[in-house]
CSV table of C-alpha atoms in Angstrom, one decimal:
chain,number,residue,atom,x,y,z
A,1,MET,CA,0.0,0.0,0.0
A,2,ASN,CA,1.2,3.5,-0.8
A,3,ILE,CA,2.7,5.2,2.2
A,4,PHE,CA,0.6,8.3,1.9
A,5,VAL,CA,-2.6,6.2,1.7
A,6,ALA,CA,-1.5,4.1,4.7
A,7,GLY,CA,-0.6,7.1,6.7
A,8,SER,CA,-3.9,8.9,5.9
A,9,LEU,CA,-5.8,5.8,7.0
A,10,TRP,CA,-3.9,5.6,10.3
A,11,VAL,CA,-4.6,9.3,11.0
A,12,ALA,CA,-8.2,9.2,9.8
A,13,GLY,CA,-8.9,6.1,11.9
A,14,ALA,CA,-7.4,7.6,15.0
A,15,ALA,CA,-9.2,10.9,14.5
A,16,LEU,CA,-12.5,9.1,14.1
A,17,ALA,CA,-11.9,7.0,17.2
A,18,GLY,CA,-10.9,9.9,19.3
A,19,GLY,CA,-13.8,12.0,18.1
A,20,GLY,CA,-16.2,9.1,18.8
A,21,ILE,CA,-14.9,8.6,22.3
A,22,ALA,CA,-15.1,12.4,22.9
A,23,TYR,CA,-18.7,12.4,21.7
A,24,LEU,CA,-19.7,9.5,23.9
A,25,VAL,CA,-18.1,11.0,27.0
A,26,ARG,CA,-19.8,14.3,26.5
A,27,ARG,CA,-23.1,12.8,25.4
A,28,PHE,CA,-23.5,10.3,28.1
A,29,GLY,CA,-21.3,11.7,30.8
A,30,ARG,CA,-22.9,12.7,34.1
A,31,ASP,CA,-21.4,16.2,34.0
A,32,GLY,CA,-23.4,17.4,31.0
A,33,GLU,CA,-21.5,19.8,28.7
A,34,GLY,CA,-18.2,19.8,30.4
A,35,ARG,CA,-16.0,19.5,33.5
A,36,PRO,CA,-14.9,23.0,34.2
A,37,ALA,CA,-14.0,22.1,37.8
A,38,ASN,CA,-11.3,19.7,36.4
A,39,ASN,CA,-9.6,22.2,34.2
A,40,ASP,CA,-6.9,23.4,36.6
A,41,ALA,CA,-5.9,20.0,37.9
A,42,ALA,CA,-6.2,18.3,34.5
A,43,GLY,CA,-4.3,21.1,32.8
A,44,GLN,CA,-1.3,20.6,35.1
A,45,VAL,CA,-1.3,16.8,34.6
A,46,PHE,CA,-1.8,17.2,30.9
A,47,THR,CA,1.2,19.6,30.7
A,48,ILE,CA,3.5,17.1,32.5
A,49,VAL,CA,2.3,13.9,30.8
A,50,GLY,CA,2.1,15.6,27.4
A,51,GLY,CA,5.6,17.0,27.8
A,52,LEU,CA,7.1,13.7,28.8
A,53,HIS,CA,5.4,11.9,25.9
A,54,ALA,CA,6.6,14.6,23.5
A,55,VAL,CA,10.2,14.1,24.7
A,56,LEU,CA,9.9,10.3,24.2
A,57,VAL,CA,8.4,10.6,20.7
A,58,ALA,CA,11.0,13.2,19.7
A,59,PHE,CA,13.9,11.1,21.0
A,60,VAL,CA,12.7,8.0,19.2
A,61,LEU,CA,12.1,9.9,15.9
A,62,ILE,CA,15.5,11.6,16.0
A,63,SER,CA,17.2,8.3,16.7
A,64,LEU,CA,15.5,6.6,13.8
A,65,PHE,CA,16.2,9.5,11.4
A,66,ASP,CA,19.9,9.3,12.4
A,67,SER,CA,19.8,5.5,11.8
A,68,VAL,CA,18.4,6.0,8.3
A,69,SER,CA,21.1,8.6,7.5
A,70,ALA,CA,23.8,6.4,8.9
A,71,ALA,CA,22.6,3.4,6.9
A,72,SER,CA,22.7,5.5,3.7
A,73,GLN,CA,26.2,6.7,4.4
A,74,ASP,CA,27.4,3.2,5.2
A,75,ALA,CA,26.1,1.9,1.9
A,76,ARG,CA,27.8,4.7,0.0
A,77,THR,CA,31.1,4.1,1.9
A,78,GLU,CA,30.9,0.4,1.1
A,79,ALA,CA,30.3,0.9,-2.6
A,80,ASP,CA,32.9,3.7,-2.9
A,81,SER,CA,35.5,1.6,-1.0
A,82,LEU,CA,34.8,-1.3,-3.3
A,83,VAL,CA,35.5,0.9,-6.4
A,84,ALA,CA,38.6,2.3,-4.7
A,85,ALA,CA,40.0,-1.2,-4.0
A,86,THR,CA,39.4,-2.2,-7.6
A,87,TRP,CA,41.2,0.9,-8.9
A,88,ALA,CA,44.1,0.3,-6.5
A,89,ALA,CA,44.4,-3.3,-7.8
A,90,ASP,CA,44.7,-2.0,-11.4
A,91,ALA,CA,48.4,-1.4,-10.6
A,92,LEU,CA,49.0,-5.1,-9.6
A,93,PRO,CA,49.8,-7.9,-12.1
A,94,ALA,CA,47.3,-8.5,-14.8
A,95,GLU,CA,46.0,-11.8,-13.3
A,96,THR,CA,45.3,-10.1,-9.9
A,97,LYS,CA,43.8,-7.0,-11.6
A,98,ASP,CA,41.3,-9.1,-13.6
A,99,ARG,CA,40.4,-11.3,-10.7
A,100,VAL,CA,39.7,-8.4,-8.3
A,101,HIS,CA,37.7,-6.6,-11.0
A,102,GLN,CA,35.6,-9.7,-11.7
A,103,LEU,CA,35.0,-10.3,-8.0
A,104,ALA,CA,34.1,-6.6,-7.3
A,105,VAL,CA,31.5,-6.6,-10.1
A,106,ALA,CA,30.1,-9.9,-8.8
A,107,TYR,CA,30.0,-8.6,-5.2
A,108,ALA,CA,28.2,-5.4,-6.2
A,109,ARG,CA,25.6,-7.4,-8.1
A,110,THR,CA,25.2,-9.8,-5.2
A,111,VAL,CA,24.5,-6.9,-2.8
A,112,GLU,CA,22.1,-5.2,-5.2
A,113,ASP,CA,20.2,-8.3,-6.5
A,114,GLN,CA,20.3,-10.8,-3.6
A,115,GLU,CA,21.0,-8.9,-0.3
A,116,TRP,CA,19.0,-5.7,-0.7
A,117,PRO,CA,15.6,-7.5,-0.9
A,118,ARG,CA,16.5,-9.5,2.2
A,119,LEU,CA,17.5,-6.3,4.0
A,120,ALA,CA,14.0,-5.0,3.4
A,121,ASP,CA,12.0,-8.1,4.4
A,122,GLY,CA,14.3,-9.2,7.2
A,123,GLY,CA,15.2,-12.5,5.5
A,124,PRO,CA,18.5,-14.4,5.9
A,125,ILE,CA,21.4,-12.8,4.0
A,126,PRO,CA,23.2,-15.3,1.7
A,127,ALA,CA,26.9,-16.0,2.4
A,128,THR,CA,27.8,-15.3,-1.2
A,129,GLY,CA,28.9,-11.7,-0.5
A,130,TRP,CA,31.2,-12.7,2.3
A,131,ARG,CA,32.9,-15.3,0.1
A,132,GLN,CA,33.4,-12.9,-2.7
A,133,LEU,CA,34.9,-10.3,-0.4
A,134,ASP,CA,37.2,-12.9,1.1
A,135,GLN,CA,38.3,-14.0,-2.3
A,136,MET,CA,39.2,-10.5,-3.2
A,137,ARG,CA,41.2,-10.2,0.0
A,138,GLN,CA,43.1,-13.4,-0.8
A,139,ALA,CA,43.7,-12.3,-4.4
A,140,VAL,CA,45.2,-9.0,-3.3
A,141,ALA,CA,47.3,-10.6,-0.5
A,142,ALA,CA,48.7,-13.2,-2.9
A,143,ALA,CA,49.7,-10.7,-5.6
A,144,PRO,CA,53.4,-10.4,-6.2
A,145,THR,CA,54.8,-6.8,-6.2
A,146,ASP,CA,57.7,-5.2,-8.0
A,147,GLY,CA,58.8,-1.9,-6.6
A,148,ASP,CA,57.4,0.6,-4.1
A,149,TRP,CA,54.6,1.7,-6.3
A,150,GLN,CA,53.0,-1.7,-6.5
A,151,ILE,CA,53.6,-2.2,-2.8
A,152,ASP,CA,51.8,1.1,-2.1
A,153,ARG,CA,48.9,0.1,-4.4
A,154,LYS,CA,48.6,-3.4,-2.8
A,155,THR,CA,48.5,-1.8,0.7
A,156,GLU,CA,45.8,0.7,-0.5
A,157,ALA,CA,43.7,-2.1,-2.0
A,158,SER,CA,43.9,-4.0,1.3
A,159,ASN,CA,42.9,-1.0,3.3
A,160,GLN,CA,39.9,-0.3,1.0
A,161,LEU,CA,38.8,-3.9,1.3
A,162,TRP,CA,38.9,-3.5,5.0
A,163,ALA,CA,36.7,-0.4,4.7
A,164,VAL,CA,34.3,-2.5,2.6
A,165,TYR,CA,34.3,-5.2,5.3
A,166,GLN,CA,33.5,-2.6,8.1
A,167,ALA,CA,30.8,-0.9,6.1
A,168,ARG,CA,29.2,-4.2,5.2
A,169,GLN,CA,29.2,-5.3,8.9
A,170,GLN,CA,27.5,-2.1,9.8
A,171,ARG,CA,24.9,-2.4,7.0
A,172,LEU,CA,24.0,-5.9,8.1
A,173,ALA,CA,23.8,-4.7,11.7
A,174,ASP,CA,21.5,-1.9,10.7
A,175,SER,CA,19.1,-4.3,9.0
A,176,GLY,CA,19.3,-6.9,11.7
A,177,GLY,CA,18.1,-4.7,14.5
A,178,ASP,CA,14.6,-5.0,15.9
A,179,GLY,CA,13.8,-1.3,15.5
A,180,VAL,CA,11.8,0.1,18.4
A,181,GLY,CA,11.7,-2.4,21.3
A,182,ALA,CA,8.5,-3.7,22.8
A,183,VAL,CA,9.0,-1.7,26.0
A,184,VAL,CA,9.4,1.6,24.1
A,185,TRP,CA,6.3,0.7,21.9
A,186,PHE,CA,4.4,0.1,25.1
A,187,ALA,CA,5.4,3.5,26.5
A,188,LEU,CA,4.6,5.2,23.2
A,189,ILE,CA,1.1,3.6,22.8
A,190,LEU,CA,0.1,4.0,26.4
A,191,GLY,CA,1.4,7.5,26.6
A,192,SER,CA,-0.5,8.4,23.3
A,193,LEU,CA,-3.8,7.0,24.7
A,194,ILE,CA,-3.4,9.0,27.9
A,195,THR,CA,-2.3,12.2,26.1
A,196,ALA,CA,-4.8,12.0,23.2
A,197,ILE,CA,-7.9,10.3,24.8
A,198,LEU,CA,-7.9,10.2,28.6
A,199,LEU,CA,-6.7,13.6,29.7
A,200,PRO,CA,-8.5,15.8,27.0
A,201,ASN,CA,-11.8,14.2,28.1
A,202,LEU,CA,-11.3,15.5,31.6
A,203,PHE,CA,-11.5,19.1,30.5
A,204,GLY,CA,-14.7,21.0,30.4
A,205,GLY,CA,-16.1,24.4,29.2
A,206,THR,CA,-15.9,23.9,25.5
A,207,ARG,CA,-18.9,23.1,23.3
A,208,LEU,CA,-19.5,19.6,22.1
A,209,ILE,CA,-18.4,20.2,18.5
A,210,ALA,CA,-15.3,22.1,19.5
A,211,HIS,CA,-14.3,19.4,22.0
A,212,ILE,CA,-14.7,16.6,19.4
A,213,ILE,CA,-12.5,18.6,16.9
A,214,ILE,CA,-9.8,19.2,19.6
A,215,VAL,CA,-9.6,15.5,20.6
A,216,SER,CA,-9.8,14.3,17.0
A,217,THR,CA,-6.9,16.6,16.0
A,218,LEU,CA,-4.8,15.6,18.9
A,219,ALA,CA,-5.4,11.9,18.3
A,220,GLY,CA,-4.7,12.2,14.6
A,221,THR,CA,-1.5,14.2,15.1
A,222,ILE,CA,0.0,11.7,17.7
A,223,THR,CA,-1.0,8.8,15.5
A,224,LEU,CA,0.9,10.5,12.6
A,225,LEU,CA,4.0,10.5,14.7
A,226,LEU,CA,3.6,6.9,15.7
A,227,PHE,CA,3.2,6.0,12.0
A,228,ALA,CA,6.4,7.8,11.2
A,229,ILE,CA,8.2,5.8,13.9
A,230,HIS,CA,6.7,2.6,12.5
A,231,GLU,CA,7.9,3.3,9.0
A,232,LEU,CA,11.4,4.3,10.1
A,233,GLN,CA,12.2,1.2,12.2
A,234,ASN,CA,14.1,-0.6,9.3
A,235,PRO,CA,16.3,1.7,7.2
A,236,PHE,CA,15.9,-0.6,4.2
A,237,SER,CA,12.1,-0.8,4.2
A,238,GLY,CA,9.2,1.5,4.8
A,239,GLY,CA,8.7,5.0,3.6
A,240,ALA,CA,12.3,6.2,4.2
A,241,LYS,CA,14.0,3.1,2.8
A,242,VAL,CA,17.6,3.4,1.7
A,243,PRO,CA,17.9,2.4,-2.0
A,244,ALA,CA,20.7,0.4,-3.6
A,245,GLU,CA,21.7,3.2,-5.9
A,246,ALA,CA,25.2,3.4,-4.4
A,247,PHE,CA,25.9,-0.1,-5.8
A,248,THR,CA,24.2,0.7,-9.0
A,249,SER,CA,26.6,3.6,-9.4
A,250,ALA,CA,29.5,1.4,-8.4
A,251,LEU,CA,28.6,-1.1,-11.2
A,252,GLU,CA,28.5,1.7,-13.7
A,253,ARG,CA,32.0,2.8,-12.6
A,254,LEU,CA,33.3,-0.7,-12.8
A,255,ALA,CA,31.8,-1.5,-16.2
């Protein structure tokens, strides 16, 4: 389902539910049109609880946005280091040069075609990429050198392959995380219910229609933030997913 449609359904559903509850509370509550006597006490509690909930939501959202940005940067680092290692290996003997180039192209295709779909759906990552990376390392390590220039290029290729290894490890770790933990989700959902449904219905003084609009707007806004958190849990899926374009570009440079 399109992310905009899904988000709109989340928000509309929450707004309707919040408005319905607000109507039932005002319509069948024993205090008639409102609860003006509760306003001072409920206002103080709402300020504290709402503030704490806003801090929690902001902290989770910022952390997830940072994770998506970091995952995108790690993918670019991995792809760029792969290209740099191949270019460094161009100065080595022809057999090593061709072998490293062949393996680099195969590795980029493995990541793009086999690993990226598994990053999105959480499936097991095939070991093909690890084998190809290790074969590149062995090919560079076994390459004979003649002179300082080839020694320098061999060292550079090894360093770039190590950078590929590190970025790959981080990429797989980013996809293997569980996103927001159960405890945090419990706090987010319960805090949202208290902030958007329970406390606003303790206030009085507003007319019925105005009260329904206030509660519906609050419920829809908080649900929108929860939807954003849900979509950002895995950097490689959802609305903010990191594309595999870094490896597409690497393949173009290696072609």
